[in-house]
Amino acid sequence: MSLDPVSPADDPVLSGDGNVFLSHLVKSAVSVLAPFLALVLVWFAFAGADYQRSARLNKEATFNTVPSLRQVLRDASQVGVAALGMTLIIIAGGIDLSAGATMSLAATTAAWCFREQYNPLVGLSAALLTGCLAGAINGTLISVLRLVPFIVTLGTMTIFHGLGLILAKNTPIRAFGKVPDWIINLQRPSPEPAWLQVSSGVIVMLFLALLVALLLRFTVLGRHFVALGSNEATARLCGVHVERTRILVYSIAGLLIGMAGLFQFAVLSGEGDPNQGIGKELPVIAAVVIGGGSLSGGRGSILGTISGACMMSVIQHGCVTLGIQTSLQKVIIGLIIIAAVSVDQYRQRRLAN
């Protein structure tokens, strides 16, 4: 199965010229593999820097190890799951600045359900439905009121954060000892069960990535998402129900962001903090952009998004290993985002010419 970037231009017209087809094939392969290759290069860059630093200090290098890889993957899973939802939104020509607040609201809702000792499935469903409902609200406001997604989600970001604070009464909701192990295991540092080798959250992320790839590649709804992001007017002329499709894409994305909120709840071992997700929308969007997603819409890559999420985690973990301050980490990530967007804009200009 292919997890390559989704774009109307991905189906070339075979003119019979073998060179044209081969050129297109090479470009497609490079486009698919570039984010993954960049991830590998970043990993080995940090591994080399850690080795030199450790040799200078007469210490054992810790970055290029199995435990380090497990931690990077575990930390990437929360951003990765939310970024899958953001990929759908960006492919459809939208943006969601409320993703971080939605994650926190979903985690807080789950914590409240567990604290009140509802059935574990109720807590799980509450987190997912909270995310889905938040996404549906965003999609409806954008479609019905015909407002810019940036403005709508900027407003709902504050609203969802406020709702989380109201539910939690301005203090984190703690449900310690009342949460099943299978939920906490989603983000447990040591894999449980041990034979998984990685935390179960990583397995969930990869499974969801496969489902999203299938949705985009083999369903009519997925093609409608791409058409909507490529050219809304053309999509409407082709019979796509634009408003309904936009509400659906935000709702499905919200479901994935709600799952990421459950991951956040698991990271805190059963605590729902309405402030924990503030700012998380930035690494989520960055993962999509670094992975080849176009903020202009109509283009995105599931493999690229997962690679982008892992790259964000590698950079964060690598900076901590090398003793780089958190403030400088943010500068580095910001520069990477600008570079990724610049590459995308350059690519768009070349296609236009």
Coordinates of C-alpha atoms in Angstrom, one line a residue:
M1 CA 0.0 0.0 0.0
S2 CA 1.2 3.5 -0.8
L3 CA 1.4 6.2 1.8
D4 CA 2.7 8.8 -0.6
P5 CA 1.5 12.4 -0.9
V6 CA -2.1 12.9 -2.0
S7 CA -2.6 15.3 -4.8
P8 CA -4.6 15.5 -8.1
A9 CA -1.3 15.7 -9.9
D10 CA -0.3 12.3 -8.6
D11 CA -2.1 10.6 -11.5
P12 CA 0.1 11.3 -14.5
V13 CA -1.2 11.2 -18.1
L14 CA 0.9 8.5 -19.7
S15 CA 1.8 9.9 -23.0
G16 CA 3.9 7.0 -24.0
D17 CA 7.1 8.8 -23.3
G18 CA 9.1 6.5 -21.0
N19 CA 11.4 9.4 -19.9
V20 CA 8.4 11.4 -18.8
F21 CA 7.0 8.5 -16.8
L22 CA 10.4 7.7 -15.2
S23 CA 10.9 11.4 -14.3
H24 CA 7.5 11.5 -12.7
L25 CA 8.2 8.3 -10.8
V26 CA 11.5 9.6 -9.5
K27 CA 10.0 12.9 -8.4
S28 CA 7.2 11.0 -6.6
A29 CA 9.6 8.7 -4.8
V30 CA 11.7 11.7 -3.7
S31 CA 8.6 13.5 -2.5
V32 CA 7.5 10.5 -0.5
L33 CA 10.9 9.6 1.0
A34 CA 12.3 13.1 1.6
P35 CA 10.8 13.6 5.1
F36 CA 11.8 10.2 6.2
L37 CA 15.4 10.6 4.9
A38 CA 15.5 14.0 6.6
L39 CA 14.4 12.3 9.9
V40 CA 17.3 9.8 9.5
L41 CA 19.8 12.5 8.9
V42 CA 18.6 14.5 11.9
W43 CA 18.8 11.4 14.1
F44 CA 22.4 10.6 13.1
A45 CA 23.4 14.3 13.4
F46 CA 22.3 14.3 17.1
A47 CA 23.8 10.8 17.6
G48 CA 27.2 12.1 16.3
A49 CA 27.0 15.2 18.4
D50 CA 26.1 13.1 21.5
Y51 CA 29.0 10.7 20.8
Q52 CA 31.5 13.6 20.5
R53 CA 30.2 15.3 23.7
S54 CA 30.3 12.0 25.6
A55 CA 33.8 11.2 24.5
R56 CA 34.9 14.7 25.6
L57 CA 33.3 14.3 29.0
N58 CA 34.3 10.6 29.4
K59 CA 30.7 9.5 29.6
E60 CA 28.7 6.9 27.7
A61 CA 26.6 8.1 24.8
T62 CA 22.9 7.8 25.5
F63 CA 21.1 9.1 22.4
N64 CA 21.7 6.4 19.8
T65 CA 20.3 3.6 22.0
V66 CA 17.2 1.4 22.1
P67 CA 15.7 3.1 25.2
S68 CA 16.2 6.5 23.6
L69 CA 14.5 5.4 20.4
R70 CA 11.6 4.1 22.5
Q71 CA 11.2 7.4 24.2
V72 CA 11.4 9.3 21.0
L73 CA 8.6 7.2 19.5
R74 CA 6.5 7.4 22.6
D75 CA 6.7 11.2 22.7
A76 CA 6.0 11.4 18.9
S77 CA 2.8 9.3 19.2
Q78 CA 0.7 12.0 20.9
V79 CA 1.7 14.7 18.3
G80 CA 1.6 12.1 15.5
V81 CA -2.1 11.1 16.2
A82 CA -3.2 14.8 16.4
A83 CA -1.1 15.5 13.3
L84 CA -3.0 12.8 11.3
G85 CA -6.2 14.8 12.0
M86 CA -4.4 18.1 11.1
T87 CA -3.2 16.4 7.8
L88 CA -6.8 15.8 6.8
I89 CA -7.7 19.4 7.6
I90 CA -4.8 20.9 5.7
I91 CA -5.4 18.7 2.7
A92 CA -8.9 20.0 2.6
G93 CA -7.6 23.6 2.6
G94 CA -8.2 24.4 6.3
I95 CA -6.3 24.9 9.5
D96 CA -7.1 24.2 13.2
L97 CA -5.5 26.4 15.8
S98 CA -7.8 24.9 18.5
A99 CA -6.1 21.5 18.3
G100 CA -4.1 22.0 21.5
A101 CA -7.1 23.3 23.5
T102 CA -9.3 20.4 22.1
M103 CA -6.7 17.9 23.3
S104 CA -6.8 19.4 26.8
L105 CA -10.6 19.5 26.9
A106 CA -10.8 15.9 25.8
A107 CA -8.2 14.8 28.5
T108 CA -10.1 16.9 31.1
T109 CA -13.4 15.3 30.2
A110 CA -11.9 11.8 30.4
A111 CA -10.4 12.6 33.8
W112 CA -13.7 13.8 35.1
C113 CA -15.4 10.6 34.0
F114 CA -12.8 8.4 35.6
R115 CA -12.8 10.5 38.8
E116 CA -16.6 9.9 39.0
Q117 CA -15.9 6.2 38.5
Y118 CA -17.9 5.7 35.3
N119 CA -17.2 2.7 33.2
P120 CA -13.7 3.0 31.5
L121 CA -15.4 2.8 28.1
V122 CA -17.4 5.9 29.0
G123 CA -14.2 7.8 29.8
L124 CA -12.7 6.7 26.5
S125 CA -15.8 7.6 24.5
A126 CA -16.1 10.9 26.3
A127 CA -12.6 11.9 25.1
L128 CA -13.2 10.9 21.5
L129 CA -16.7 12.5 21.4
T130 CA -15.4 15.7 22.9
G131 CA -12.8 15.9 20.1
C132 CA -15.3 15.0 17.4
L133 CA -17.8 17.6 18.7
A134 CA -15.2 20.3 18.9
G135 CA -14.2 19.5 15.3
A136 CA -17.8 19.5 14.1
I137 CA -18.3 22.9 15.8
N138 CA -15.3 24.3 13.9
G139 CA -16.5 22.8 10.6
T140 CA -20.0 24.1 11.0
L141 CA -18.9 27.7 11.9
I142 CA -16.6 27.8 8.9
S143 CA -19.2 26.4 6.5
V144 CA -22.4 28.0 7.7
L145 CA -21.0 31.4 8.6
R146 CA -18.4 31.3 5.7
L147 CA -15.7 32.5 8.0
V148 CA -11.9 32.0 7.6
P149 CA -10.7 28.9 9.3
F150 CA -7.8 30.8 10.9
I151 CA -10.2 33.2 12.7
V152 CA -12.8 30.6 13.6
T153 CA -10.3 28.2 15.2
L154 CA -8.5 31.1 16.9
G155 CA -11.8 31.9 18.6
T156 CA -12.7 28.3 19.5
M157 CA -9.2 27.8 20.9
T158 CA -10.1 30.2 23.6
I159 CA -13.6 28.8 24.0
F160 CA -12.5 25.2 24.4
H161 CA -9.7 26.2 26.8
G162 CA -12.3 28.1 28.9
L163 CA -14.7 25.1 28.9
G164 CA -11.9 22.9 30.2
L165 CA -11.1 25.4 33.0
I166 CA -14.8 25.5 33.9
L167 CA -15.1 21.7 34.0
A168 CA -11.9 21.4 36.0
K169 CA -12.8 24.4 38.2
N170 CA -9.4 25.9 37.4
T171 CA -7.4 23.0 38.8
P172 CA -6.2 19.7 37.2
I173 CA -8.6 16.8 37.7
R174 CA -6.8 13.9 39.2
A175 CA -8.1 10.3 38.8
F176 CA -5.1 8.5 40.1
G177 CA -5.8 4.8 40.9
K178 CA -9.1 4.9 39.0
V179 CA -7.8 4.5 35.5
P180 CA -7.3 1.0 33.9
D181 CA -3.7 0.0 33.1
W182 CA -4.5 -0.4 29.4
I183 CA -5.1 3.4 29.1
I184 CA -2.0 4.3 31.1
N185 CA 0.1 1.9 29.0
L186 CA -0.6 4.1 25.9
Q187 CA 2.2 6.3 27.1
R188 CA 4.1 4.2 29.7
P189 CA 7.9 4.7 29.4
S190 CA 8.5 0.9 29.6
P191 CA 6.4 -1.1 27.1
E192 CA 3.6 -3.1 28.6
P193 CA 3.3 -5.9 27.7
A194 CA 7.1 -6.1 27.2
W195 CA 7.0 -8.0 24.0
L196 CA 5.6 -4.9 22.2
Q197 CA 9.1 -3.3 22.5
V198 CA 7.4 0.1 22.2
S199 CA 4.6 1.7 24.1
S200 CA 1.1 0.7 22.9
G201 CA 0.5 4.3 21.9
V202 CA 3.0 3.9 19.1
I203 CA 1.1 0.9 17.8
V204 CA -2.2 2.8 17.9
M205 CA -0.6 5.8 16.0
L206 CA 0.7 3.5 13.2
F207 CA -2.7 1.7 13.0
L208 CA -4.5 5.1 12.8
A209 CA -2.0 6.2 10.1
L210 CA -2.9 3.2 8.0
L211 CA -6.6 3.9 8.4
V212 CA -6.2 7.6 7.4
A213 CA -4.1 6.5 4.4
L214 CA -6.8 4.1 3.3
L215 CA -9.4 6.8 3.7
L216 CA -7.5 9.2 1.5
R217 CA -6.4 6.8 -1.1
F218 CA -9.4 4.5 -1.7
T219 CA -12.6 6.3 -0.7
V220 CA -14.8 8.8 -2.4
L221 CA -14.7 10.9 0.8
G222 CA -11.0 11.1 0.7
R223 CA -11.0 12.2 -2.9
H224 CA -13.5 14.9 -1.9
F225 CA -11.1 16.1 0.8
V226 CA -8.4 16.5 -1.8
A227 CA -10.7 18.2 -4.3
L228 CA -11.9 20.6 -1.7
G229 CA -8.4 21.7 -0.8
S230 CA -7.2 21.8 -4.4
N231 CA -9.9 24.1 -5.7
E232 CA -13.2 24.7 -3.8
A233 CA -15.0 26.2 -6.8
T234 CA -14.1 23.3 -9.1
A235 CA -15.0 20.8 -6.4
R236 CA -18.4 22.4 -6.1
L237 CA -18.9 22.2 -9.9
C238 CA -18.0 18.5 -9.8
G239 CA -20.8 17.8 -7.4
V240 CA -18.9 17.8 -4.1
H241 CA -21.1 19.0 -1.2
V242 CA -18.5 21.5 0.0
E243 CA -20.2 22.4 3.3
R244 CA -21.0 18.8 4.4
T245 CA -17.5 17.7 3.3
R246 CA -15.8 20.4 5.4
I247 CA -17.9 19.6 8.5
L248 CA -16.9 15.9 8.0
V249 CA -13.2 16.5 7.7
Y250 CA -13.1 18.7 10.8
S251 CA -15.2 16.1 12.7
I252 CA -13.0 13.2 11.7
A253 CA -9.9 15.3 12.6
G254 CA -11.5 16.2 15.9
L255 CA -11.9 12.5 16.6
L256 CA -8.2 11.9 16.1
I257 CA -7.3 15.0 18.2
G258 CA -9.6 13.6 20.9
M259 CA -7.5 10.4 20.9
A260 CA -4.4 12.5 21.2
G261 CA -6.1 14.1 24.3
L262 CA -6.4 10.6 25.7
F263 CA -2.7 10.1 25.1
Q264 CA -2.1 13.4 27.0
F265 CA -4.2 12.0 29.9
A266 CA -2.1 8.8 29.9
V267 CA 1.2 10.8 29.9
L268 CA 0.0 12.4 33.1
S269 CA -0.9 9.0 34.5
G270 CA -4.6 9.9 35.0
E271 CA -4.6 13.7 35.3
G272 CA -6.7 16.0 33.1
D273 CA -5.0 19.4 33.0
P274 CA -6.9 22.0 30.9
N275 CA -3.7 24.0 30.4
Q276 CA -1.5 21.1 29.3
G277 CA -2.3 21.3 25.6
I278 CA -1.8 25.1 25.2
G279 CA 0.7 25.6 22.4
K280 CA 0.5 22.0 21.3
E281 CA -1.1 23.0 18.0
L282 CA 2.2 24.4 16.8
P283 CA 4.2 21.1 16.8
V284 CA 1.1 19.4 15.4
I285 CA 1.0 21.8 12.4
A286 CA 4.8 21.7 12.1
A287 CA 4.7 17.9 11.8
V288 CA 2.3 18.2 8.9
V289 CA 4.3 21.0 7.1
I290 CA 7.7 19.3 7.7
G291 CA 6.1 16.1 6.3
G292 CA 5.3 17.8 3.0
G293 CA 1.8 19.1 3.7
S294 CA 0.9 22.2 1.8
L295 CA -0.8 25.1 3.7
S296 CA -2.4 26.0 0.4
G297 CA -4.4 22.8 0.5
G298 CA -4.7 19.7 -1.7
R299 CA -1.5 18.0 -0.7
G300 CA -0.4 16.0 2.3
S301 CA 1.5 12.8 3.1
I302 CA 0.7 10.3 5.9
L303 CA 4.2 8.9 5.9
G304 CA 5.5 12.5 5.9
T305 CA 3.3 13.5 8.8
I306 CA 4.5 10.6 10.9
S307 CA 8.1 11.4 9.9
G308 CA 7.5 15.0 10.8
A309 CA 6.1 14.1 14.3
C310 CA 9.1 11.8 14.9
M311 CA 11.5 14.6 13.8
M312 CA 9.9 17.0 16.3
S313 CA 10.5 14.4 19.0
V314 CA 14.0 13.7 17.9
I315 CA 14.9 17.4 18.0
Q316 CA 13.4 17.8 21.4
H317 CA 15.0 14.7 22.8
G318 CA 18.3 15.5 21.1
C319 CA 18.4 19.0 22.5
V320 CA 17.8 17.7 26.0
T321 CA 20.5 15.1 25.6
L322 CA 23.0 17.7 24.5
G323 CA 22.0 20.1 27.3
I324 CA 20.5 22.7 25.0
Q325 CA 18.1 25.1 26.7
T326 CA 14.4 24.9 26.1
S327 CA 14.3 28.4 24.8
L328 CA 16.8 27.6 22.1
Q329 CA 14.9 24.4 21.2
K330 CA 11.9 26.6 20.4
V331 CA 14.1 28.8 18.2
I332 CA 15.3 25.7 16.3
I333 CA 11.8 24.3 15.8
G334 CA 10.6 27.8 14.6
L335 CA 13.4 28.0 12.0
I336 CA 12.6 24.5 10.8
I337 CA 8.9 25.4 10.3
I338 CA 9.9 28.6 8.3
A339 CA 12.3 26.5 6.2
A340 CA 9.6 23.9 5.5
V341 CA 7.0 26.5 4.5
S342 CA 9.6 28.3 2.3
V343 CA 10.3 25.0 0.5
D344 CA 6.5 24.5 0.0
Q345 CA 6.0 28.0 -1.4
Y346 CA 9.0 27.5 -3.7
R347 CA 7.5 24.3 -4.9
Q348 CA 4.1 26.0 -5.5
R349 CA 5.7 28.8 -7.5
R350 CA 7.6 26.2 -9.7
L351 CA 4.3 24.4 -10.4
A352 CA 2.6 27.6 -11.2
N353 CA 5.3 28.4 -13.8

